[in-house]
Amino acid sequence: MPSITSSPQWNALQDHYASIKDVHLRDFFREDESRGRQMTIEAAGLYLDYSKNRINRQTLDLLINLADSQGLPGKIEAMFTGEKINLTENRAVLHTALRAPKEMSLVVDGVDVVPEVHAVLEKMSAFSQRVRSGAWKGHTGKPIKNIVNIGIGGSDLGPVMAYEALKHFSDRNLTVRFVSNVDATDFAEATQDLDPTETLFIVASKTFTTIETMTNAETAREWLLRSVGGDQSATAKHFVALSTNAEKVSAFGIDTDNMFEFWDWVGGRYSMDSAIGLSTMLAIGPEGFSEMLAGFHEMDQHFRTAPARKNLPVVMALLSVWYSNFFGVETCAVLPYEQYLKRFPAYLQQLTMESNGKYVTVAGEKVDYETGLIYWGEPGTNGQHSFYQLIHQGTRLIPCDFIAFAKSLNPIGSHQDILIANVLAQSEALAFGKTADEVRSEGTEDWLVPHRVFEGNRPSNTLFGESMSPSMLGKLVALYEHSVYVQSVIWDLDAFDQWGVELGKVLAKNIIPELDADGGELNHDSSTNALIERYRKMKA
Ligand SMILES: O=P(O)(O)OC[C@H]1O[C@](O)(CO)[C@@H](O)[C@@H]1O
């Protein structure tokens, strides 16, 4: 198949890029005074201002042509209708079914998945209510006070992020912790002040084979059993599982009655609104969880029905492609001016990079264009006093997504005005900068002028909403999920597999027995052999 880079749509964008790459945002704004009001989209309770991007009115048309040439409208429908768009794993991709209202129907392989989704949601609700009300008793008859989610990747990052994001709506009587790393310190620190007889472990693993999670789950079981004189029957009261693999759950010793199911058509990094969200539901309650699902669904509907130009995920995706493939940009900073979203950038890293960090197309051909931007970020204003220097005056172009809300959930004094003034100031400074003349006119000595000039012309999006809430979180997550998908369609990637994580897992399994002093002869490369030998000596 000819590469997208030889298509007329790509060539048109290249010519267009050559014609506007040196135009400054100052000029774009000078030429069109309505730009800041026109280049905006308002949908599903979110307002996107994308006017501070290095584009003119033609840019989006050309990017939409490119997306259309890759069959975007049909591919959006293909996802929503359950076609097996995860080709390398021959699976449908139906995270949108997880938030489909009860009355919807979606048949995959002859089965309507919506009633199945709602049956699990009801089971989760009943369980959450029992735990939250104290009706669910631990092995010694005490109610549950602590929830520890054990999982990694998609079975951790979404739940952690959602727990932090929705803390304001959480039951503060429950202590909720997360253990992901196989480094024992993670488990030790998460449990050091907990009473095992008041603790419920949620073992979250789609496959129930992930070594980190299974190791932590076994350690948790030993920790519990030590506190109850080794009585194995305690496991049933203190362990539940979230998985697609009933057989493995049962082999671990968890009663499948205490398993909350999901399906192979839910990718790990797209699973925070499936049973994997049980910790979220325990924290914010079933009603809050439903509100979150409704927020997801609202964004799903917007994505499915809005025309490309007015479609939030589509426009954000097109801008990412524009910077990545034409400006040669490598990273995108996500900067939430909302403390509750402090784990959002970390969550997005898996969503974006595990999805689109691929160098072959769906057909297995090596791409001749860049894919998968690197996502990173920190909540504002902390980042301003750290890495923003490089965004303002470094040599690299780093598009930023600013996220902010009008109302604080903790309104105190003038904090919110100061916070919002900062986010607005940052996007203004990045776009328009400060010229040498302006610096000089402030009386700056000549030798210092270059240091104090801000070139500007640094692009950003501003996403603005009313306030953080379960529904808002659902909308935001769905927005980025769909943006990732649109990018993958343009880049012709399978956004739903993750073969790139496999090799390291296999090699680690081989190395584990070799780390023993009598682990036998080593047959790796000389570097790996020497490191293993050193470890064997040092741990002795
Ligand atoms: O939920 P599981 O099966 O334990 O997998 C955890 C994570 O591991 C990965 O497979 C990658 O290592 C992720 O895609 C997934 O979210």
PDB file of C-alpha atoms in Angstrom, residues 276 356 365 421 447 520:
ATOM      1  CA  ILE A 276     -11.665  -1.955  36.859  1.00  0.00           C
ATOM      2  CA  ASN A 356       0.052   5.097  19.323  1.00  0.00           C
ATOM      3  CA  GLU A 365       4.415  -1.920   6.962  1.00  0.00           C
ATOM      4  CA  ALA A 421      -5.002  34.318  35.956  1.00  0.00           C
ATOM      5  CA  TRP A 447      23.291  43.157  26.920  1.00  0.00           C
ATOM      6  CA  GLY A 520      23.890 -21.291  36.428  1.00  0.00           C
TER       7      GLY A 520
END
